[in-house]
Amino acid sequence: MSFRRIVQISSLTLFFFLLIAAAYSAAYYIPADAFLRLDPLIMGGAFFAARTFSAAFIPVILLLVVSVVLGRVFCGYICPMGTTLDASDYLIGAPKGNSQSLPNLRPIKYYLAIFLFGAAILGVSLIFIASPLALITRLFGLIFLPVLELFSEEALLLVQPVADKLDWQALVFTQLKTTRFATQFFIMISFILLFASALFSPRFWCRYLCPSGAVMALFSKKPFIGRRVSEECDDCGLCQKACPMAAIPDNPIVTSHEECIACR
């Protein structure tokens, strides 16, 4: 397993752990909203709406500094939305490389970011309709977590008769309640459409729609440490075929660093 996959799985596991901690009001050393604090769209929207600086903005400032140095590593390694989309793209069998690139759609994410920040300046908070961290929190919190609770409840019902015979009273009287949310169906349909977009191109959301990715792209145009091509390149085109973001145009030596997620 590659280093990137290990980091992605670890990050997604931590994200889900913090989500469960928040759902059950458990206190840990890491803030339950740690990932949300790394979303430049959320933090930028909060800054423009409140017009005041908070210590909560420091993590995203550090992230943007990292983007200047390393490019969009957050998108390629840390973002739970990106990891989830990588998994769904693999399961769906999304096409790879530049063959499915739709360059005319790339500006959408910038327009969406401008619109959301503009609304925040005017005092209207619409950030959570398009923030990737907010959206993926809804997916895991409103869909995956209740499903996990449902399976856990059914497993508990199967185990309790055995626990009763063994006199494990704590387990016998344990009760789990499956959470229900009014917006579950809406969120499920939204993500079905998002996952299905992989039929057009991998990471469709990240390429064309993600406003947080647009913010990080502005800080990643010329990273100090980024993709480099040696003189030994024979123009085979394998990098172009493998790139999930279509960040390598016709010339494989050239890199659109603002689109590159440093997946190597």
mmCIF file of C-alpha atoms in Angstrom:
data_model
loop_
_atom_site.group_PDB
_atom_site.id
_atom_site.type_symbol
_atom_site.label_atom_id
_atom_site.label_comp_id
_atom_site.label_asym_id
_atom_site.label_seq_id
_atom_site.Cartn_x
_atom_site.Cartn_y
_atom_site.Cartn_z
ATOM 1 C CA MET A 1 0.000 0.000 0.000
ATOM 2 C CA SER A 2 1.359 3.434 -0.943
ATOM 3 C CA PHE A 3 2.202 6.130 1.587
ATOM 4 C CA ARG A 4 -0.615 8.274 0.205
ATOM 5 C CA ARG A 5 -3.208 5.543 0.736
ATOM 6 C CA ILE A 6 -2.010 4.994 4.302
ATOM 7 C CA VAL A 7 -2.365 8.719 5.044
ATOM 8 C CA GLN A 8 -5.793 8.863 3.373
ATOM 9 C CA ILE A 9 -7.161 5.882 5.306
ATOM 10 C CA SER A 10 -5.700 7.162 8.583
ATOM 11 C CA SER A 11 -7.179 10.610 7.994
ATOM 12 C CA LEU A 12 -10.615 9.233 7.116
ATOM 13 C CA THR A 13 -10.531 6.976 10.180
ATOM 14 C CA LEU A 14 -9.702 9.938 12.420
ATOM 15 C CA PHE A 15 -12.474 11.965 10.787
ATOM 16 C CA PHE A 16 -15.047 9.246 11.500
ATOM 17 C CA PHE A 17 -13.728 8.798 15.047
ATOM 18 C CA LEU A 18 -14.168 12.506 15.760
ATOM 19 C CA LEU A 19 -17.640 12.394 14.216
ATOM 20 C CA ILE A 20 -18.659 9.584 16.561
ATOM 21 C CA ALA A 21 -17.118 11.486 19.483
ATOM 22 C CA ALA A 22 -19.196 14.545 18.584
ATOM 23 C CA ALA A 23 -22.374 12.474 18.143
ATOM 24 C CA TYR A 24 -22.035 10.948 21.604
ATOM 25 C CA SER A 25 -20.627 14.058 23.307
ATOM 26 C CA ALA A 26 -17.327 12.372 24.142
ATOM 27 C CA ALA A 27 -14.425 14.644 25.041
ATOM 28 C CA TYR A 28 -10.965 14.099 23.533
ATOM 29 C CA TYR A 29 -7.787 16.109 23.170
ATOM 30 C CA ILE A 30 -8.525 16.755 19.485
ATOM 31 C CA PRO A 31 -11.481 19.109 18.834
ATOM 32 C CA ALA A 32 -14.418 17.315 17.256
ATOM 33 C CA ASP A 33 -14.539 19.982 14.539
ATOM 34 C CA ALA A 34 -10.798 19.724 13.750
ATOM 35 C CA PHE A 35 -11.404 18.901 10.085
ATOM 36 C CA LEU A 36 -13.944 21.679 9.656
ATOM 37 C CA ARG A 37 -11.305 24.121 10.909
ATOM 38 C CA LEU A 38 -9.116 23.084 7.970
ATOM 39 C CA ASP A 39 -11.685 24.092 5.373
ATOM 40 C CA PRO A 40 -10.741 27.514 3.928
ATOM 41 C CA LEU A 41 -14.299 28.025 2.734
ATOM 42 C CA ILE A 42 -15.779 27.602 6.215
ATOM 43 C CA MET A 43 -13.112 29.644 7.961
ATOM 44 C CA GLY A 44 -13.085 32.319 5.262
ATOM 45 C CA GLY A 45 -16.860 32.567 5.376
ATOM 46 C CA ALA A 46 -16.753 32.882 9.169
ATOM 47 C CA PHE A 47 -14.114 35.594 8.928
ATOM 48 C CA PHE A 48 -16.020 37.657 6.355
ATOM 49 C CA ALA A 49 -19.318 37.242 8.180
ATOM 50 C CA ALA A 50 -17.979 38.037 11.663
ATOM 51 C CA ARG A 51 -15.346 40.564 10.486
ATOM 52 C CA THR A 52 -13.101 39.548 13.352
ATOM 53 C CA PHE A 53 -10.115 37.248 13.767
ATOM 54 C CA SER A 54 -10.312 34.140 15.929
ATOM 55 C CA ALA A 55 -7.726 31.594 17.041
ATOM 56 C CA ALA A 56 -9.867 29.008 15.265
ATOM 57 C CA PHE A 57 -8.600 30.449 11.965
ATOM 58 C CA ILE A 58 -4.969 29.515 12.694
ATOM 59 C CA PRO A 59 -5.164 25.885 11.394
ATOM 60 C CA VAL A 60 -6.491 26.961 7.998
ATOM 61 C CA ILE A 61 -3.865 29.720 7.759
ATOM 62 C CA LEU A 62 -1.175 27.099 8.363
ATOM 63 C CA LEU A 63 -2.793 24.880 5.735
ATOM 64 C CA LEU A 64 -2.675 27.660 3.146
ATOM 65 C CA VAL A 65 1.005 28.212 3.963
ATOM 66 C CA VAL A 66 1.580 24.494 3.396
ATOM 67 C CA SER A 67 -0.257 24.832 0.071
ATOM 68 C CA VAL A 68 2.190 27.525 -1.002
ATOM 69 C CA VAL A 69 5.074 25.157 -0.253
ATOM 70 C CA LEU A 70 3.693 21.747 -1.262
ATOM 71 C CA GLY A 71 0.607 22.480 -3.345
ATOM 72 C CA ARG A 72 -2.806 20.932 -2.766
ATOM 73 C CA VAL A 73 -1.601 18.108 -0.526
ATOM 74 C CA PHE A 74 -4.684 18.520 1.661
ATOM 75 C CA CYS A 75 -6.902 17.557 -1.286
ATOM 76 C CA GLY A 76 -4.759 14.562 -2.181
ATOM 77 C CA TYR A 77 -4.007 13.187 1.272
ATOM 78 C CA ILE A 78 -6.139 14.604 4.109
ATOM 79 C CA CYS A 79 -9.572 15.638 2.805
ATOM 80 C CA PRO A 80 -12.250 13.056 3.762
ATOM 81 C CA MET A 81 -14.292 14.076 0.727
ATOM 82 C CA GLY A 82 -11.371 13.401 -1.615
ATOM 83 C CA THR A 83 -10.680 10.007 -0.031
ATOM 84 C CA THR A 84 -14.355 9.044 -0.227
ATOM 85 C CA LEU A 85 -14.484 10.077 -3.882
ATOM 86 C CA ASP A 86 -11.323 8.084 -4.643
ATOM 87 C CA ALA A 87 -13.017 5.019 -3.151
ATOM 88 C CA SER A 88 -16.275 5.578 -5.042
ATOM 89 C CA ASP A 89 -14.402 6.284 -8.292
ATOM 90 C CA TYR A 90 -12.587 2.969 -7.891
ATOM 91 C CA LEU A 91 -15.805 1.059 -7.198
ATOM 92 C CA ILE A 92 -17.663 2.703 -10.093
ATOM 93 C CA GLY A 93 -14.731 2.300 -12.465
ATOM 94 C CA ALA A 94 -14.218 5.960 -13.309
ATOM 95 C CA PRO A 95 -12.202 6.726 -16.442
ATOM 96 C CA LYS A 96 -8.686 7.992 -15.811
ATOM 97 C CA GLY A 97 -6.493 10.718 -17.203
ATOM 98 C CA ASN A 98 -7.180 13.614 -19.513
ATOM 99 C CA SER A 99 -9.487 11.776 -21.904
ATOM 100 C CA GLN A 100 -12.559 12.822 -19.931
ATOM 101 C CA SER A 101 -11.340 16.311 -19.035
ATOM 102 C CA LEU A 102 -13.963 19.054 -19.323
ATOM 103 C CA PRO A 103 -11.830 22.218 -19.085
ATOM 104 C CA ASN A 104 -14.776 24.549 -19.657
ATOM 105 C CA LEU A 105 -16.205 23.446 -16.307
ATOM 106 C CA ARG A 106 -13.096 24.235 -14.239
ATOM 107 C CA PRO A 107 -14.030 27.902 -13.582
ATOM 108 C CA ILE A 108 -17.254 26.825 -11.855
ATOM 109 C CA LYS A 109 -15.482 26.185 -8.560
ATOM 110 C CA TYR A 110 -13.975 29.687 -8.603
ATOM 111 C CA TYR A 111 -17.322 31.323 -9.386
ATOM 112 C CA LEU A 112 -18.947 29.321 -6.591
ATOM 113 C CA ALA A 113 -16.260 30.398 -4.102
ATOM 114 C CA ILE A 114 -16.691 34.061 -5.088
ATOM 115 C CA PHE A 115 -20.461 33.784 -4.727
ATOM 116 C CA LEU A 116 -20.269 32.166 -1.277
ATOM 117 C CA PHE A 117 -17.693 34.630 0.049
ATOM 118 C CA GLY A 118 -19.724 37.502 -1.388
ATOM 119 C CA ALA A 119 -22.827 36.245 0.382
ATOM 120 C CA ALA A 120 -20.849 35.971 3.640
ATOM 121 C CA ILE A 121 -19.669 39.582 3.298
ATOM 122 C CA LEU A 122 -23.308 40.598 2.937
ATOM 123 C CA GLY A 123 -24.174 38.660 6.082
ATOM 124 C CA VAL A 124 -25.780 35.632 4.417
ATOM 125 C CA SER A 125 -24.163 32.303 5.328
ATOM 126 C CA LEU A 126 -24.471 29.802 2.493
ATOM 127 C CA ILE A 127 -21.103 28.128 3.075
ATOM 128 C CA PHE A 128 -22.489 24.830 4.272
ATOM 129 C CA ILE A 129 -24.298 24.108 1.001
ATOM 130 C CA ALA A 130 -20.988 23.646 -0.834
ATOM 131 C CA SER A 131 -18.205 23.172 1.712
ATOM 132 C CA PRO A 132 -16.669 19.732 1.084
ATOM 133 C CA LEU A 133 -16.014 19.186 4.794
ATOM 134 C CA ALA A 134 -19.585 20.158 5.685
ATOM 135 C CA LEU A 135 -21.030 17.942 2.950
ATOM 136 C CA ILE A 136 -18.959 14.888 3.848
ATOM 137 C CA THR A 137 -19.802 15.418 7.516
ATOM 138 C CA ARG A 138 -23.470 15.217 6.562
ATOM 139 C CA LEU A 139 -22.879 12.040 4.533
ATOM 140 C CA PHE A 140 -21.108 10.233 7.356
ATOM 141 C CA GLY A 141 -23.191 11.775 10.146
ATOM 142 C CA LEU A 142 -26.643 11.451 8.582
ATOM 143 C CA ILE A 143 -26.202 8.282 6.497
ATOM 144 C CA PHE A 144 -23.193 6.156 7.463
ATOM 145 C CA LEU A 145 -23.430 6.625 11.236
ATOM 146 C CA PRO A 146 -27.150 5.709 11.449
ATOM 147 C CA VAL A 147 -26.480 2.655 9.251
ATOM 148 C CA LEU A 148 -23.656 1.645 11.574
ATOM 149 C CA GLU A 149 -25.968 2.123 14.554
ATOM 150 C CA LEU A 150 -28.615 -0.039 12.859
ATOM 151 C CA PHE A 151 -26.192 -2.908 12.243
ATOM 152 C CA SER A 152 -24.837 -2.565 15.787
ATOM 153 C CA GLU A 153 -28.371 -2.722 17.174
ATOM 154 C CA GLU A 154 -29.137 -5.894 15.206
ATOM 155 C CA ALA A 155 -25.819 -7.467 16.277
ATOM 156 C CA LEU A 156 -26.594 -6.616 19.896
ATOM 157 C CA LEU A 157 -29.968 -8.363 19.659
ATOM 158 C CA LEU A 158 -28.216 -11.493 18.415
ATOM 159 C CA VAL A 159 -25.587 -11.436 21.159
ATOM 160 C CA GLN A 160 -27.843 -10.619 24.129
ATOM 161 C CA PRO A 161 -29.322 -14.140 24.550
ATOM 162 C CA VAL A 162 -25.786 -15.519 24.848
ATOM 163 C CA ALA A 163 -24.852 -12.708 27.223
ATOM 164 C CA ASP A 164 -27.898 -13.552 29.342
ATOM 165 C CA LYS A 165 -26.791 -17.176 29.683
ATOM 166 C CA LEU A 166 -23.284 -16.045 30.614
ATOM 167 C CA ASP A 167 -24.717 -13.526 33.072
ATOM 168 C CA TRP A 168 -23.131 -10.530 31.337
ATOM 169 C CA GLN A 169 -25.738 -8.158 32.694
ATOM 170 C CA ALA A 170 -24.123 -4.978 31.345
ATOM 171 C CA LEU A 171 -24.479 -6.310 27.819
ATOM 172 C CA VAL A 172 -27.945 -7.746 28.429
ATOM 173 C CA PHE A 173 -29.388 -4.370 29.388
ATOM 174 C CA THR A 174 -27.476 -2.325 26.817
ATOM 175 C CA GLN A 175 -29.758 -0.506 24.392
ATOM 176 C CA LEU A 176 -28.869 1.227 21.160
ATOM 177 C CA LYS A 177 -31.093 3.695 19.388
ATOM 178 C CA THR A 178 -30.777 4.256 15.668
ATOM 179 C CA THR A 179 -30.773 7.958 14.853
ATOM 180 C CA ARG A 180 -33.143 9.293 12.195
ATOM 181 C CA PHE A 181 -32.807 12.617 10.363
ATOM 182 C CA ALA A 182 -35.321 14.470 8.236
ATOM 183 C CA THR A 183 -32.732 15.235 5.525
ATOM 184 C CA GLN A 184 -31.324 11.716 5.133
ATOM 185 C CA PHE A 185 -33.061 11.080 1.814
ATOM 186 C CA PHE A 186 -31.930 14.412 0.344
ATOM 187 C CA ILE A 187 -28.299 13.835 1.366
ATOM 188 C CA MET A 188 -28.376 10.294 0.002
ATOM 189 C CA ILE A 189 -29.694 11.412 -3.395
ATOM 190 C CA SER A 190 -27.143 14.242 -3.548
ATOM 191 C CA PHE A 191 -24.226 11.888 -2.979
ATOM 192 C CA ILE A 192 -25.571 9.279 -5.379
ATOM 193 C CA LEU A 193 -25.455 11.955 -8.063
ATOM 194 C CA LEU A 194 -21.998 13.036 -6.916
ATOM 195 C CA PHE A 195 -20.677 9.475 -7.002
ATOM 196 C CA ALA A 196 -22.308 8.887 -10.397
ATOM 197 C CA SER A 197 -20.431 11.908 -11.786
ATOM 198 C CA ALA A 198 -17.353 9.652 -11.754
ATOM 199 C CA LEU A 199 -18.729 8.186 -14.987
ATOM 200 C CA PHE A 200 -17.714 11.466 -16.649
ATOM 201 C CA SER A 201 -14.359 11.920 -14.936
ATOM 202 C CA PRO A 202 -12.586 10.903 -11.722
ATOM 203 C CA ARG A 203 -12.909 13.301 -8.798
ATOM 204 C CA PHE A 204 -15.540 15.267 -10.709
ATOM 205 C CA TRP A 205 -16.339 17.308 -7.597
ATOM 206 C CA CYS A 206 -12.675 18.152 -6.938
ATOM 207 C CA ARG A 207 -11.970 19.062 -10.563
ATOM 208 C CA TYR A 208 -14.929 21.272 -11.303
ATOM 209 C CA LEU A 209 -17.118 22.111 -8.304
ATOM 210 C CA CYS A 210 -15.202 22.294 -5.020
ATOM 211 C CA PRO A 211 -14.984 25.939 -3.850
ATOM 212 C CA SER A 212 -12.555 25.046 -1.063
ATOM 213 C CA GLY A 213 -10.312 23.433 -3.666
ATOM 214 C CA ALA A 214 -10.527 26.667 -5.649
ATOM 215 C CA VAL A 215 -9.198 28.633 -2.670
ATOM 216 C CA MET A 216 -6.306 26.217 -2.199
ATOM 217 C CA ALA A 217 -5.636 26.260 -5.933
ATOM 218 C CA LEU A 218 -4.982 30.014 -5.746
ATOM 219 C CA PHE A 219 -2.258 29.344 -3.165
ATOM 220 C CA SER A 220 -0.809 26.397 -5.102
ATOM 221 C CA LYS A 221 -0.063 27.899 -8.499
ATOM 222 C CA LYS A 222 3.721 27.794 -8.003
ATOM 223 C CA PRO A 223 4.556 25.498 -5.075
ATOM 224 C CA PHE A 224 8.138 25.421 -3.894
ATOM 225 C CA ILE A 225 8.001 21.623 -3.903
ATOM 226 C CA GLY A 226 5.873 20.143 -6.674
ATOM 227 C CA ARG A 227 5.845 17.812 -9.640
ATOM 228 C CA ARG A 228 9.055 17.901 -11.651
ATOM 229 C CA VAL A 229 9.920 16.029 -14.847
ATOM 230 C CA SER A 230 13.488 14.957 -15.583
ATOM 231 C CA GLU A 231 15.197 15.136 -18.943
ATOM 232 C CA GLU A 232 14.795 11.376 -19.240
ATOM 233 C CA CYS A 233 11.066 11.777 -20.006
ATOM 234 C CA ASP A 234 10.279 9.981 -23.287
ATOM 235 C CA ASP A 235 6.777 11.491 -23.676
ATOM 236 C CA CYS A 236 5.053 8.127 -23.152
ATOM 237 C CA GLY A 237 1.952 9.820 -21.702
ATOM 238 C CA LEU A 238 1.496 7.405 -18.784
ATOM 239 C CA CYS A 239 1.385 10.274 -16.287
ATOM 240 C CA GLN A 240 -1.405 11.929 -18.245
ATOM 241 C CA LYS A 241 -3.418 8.714 -18.317
ATOM 242 C CA ALA A 242 -3.010 8.221 -14.568
ATOM 243 C CA CYS A 243 -3.596 11.783 -13.337
ATOM 244 C CA PRO A 244 -6.986 11.898 -11.520
ATOM 245 C CA MET A 245 -7.206 15.687 -11.826
ATOM 246 C CA ALA A 246 -6.170 16.106 -15.481
ATOM 247 C CA ALA A 247 -3.444 18.410 -14.176
ATOM 248 C CA ILE A 248 -1.004 17.394 -16.917
ATOM 249 C CA PRO A 249 -2.000 18.991 -20.234
ATOM 250 C CA ASP A 250 -0.813 17.987 -23.721
ATOM 251 C CA ASN A 251 2.860 18.385 -22.811
ATOM 252 C CA PRO A 252 3.730 15.900 -20.008
ATOM 253 C CA ILE A 253 6.563 18.156 -18.861
ATOM 254 C CA VAL A 254 4.099 20.916 -17.972
ATOM 255 C CA THR A 255 2.010 20.757 -14.791
ATOM 256 C CA SER A 256 -1.069 22.767 -13.856
ATOM 257 C CA HIS A 257 -0.023 22.972 -10.211
ATOM 258 C CA GLU A 258 -3.248 24.642 -9.146
ATOM 259 C CA GLU A 259 -5.062 21.454 -10.203
ATOM 260 C CA CYS A 260 -2.414 18.974 -9.016
ATOM 261 C CA ILE A 261 -3.172 17.177 -5.735
ATOM 262 C CA ALA A 262 0.391 15.807 -5.395
ATOM 263 C CA CYS A 263 -0.736 12.179 -5.647
ATOM 264 C CA ARG A 264 2.587 11.244 -7.274
#
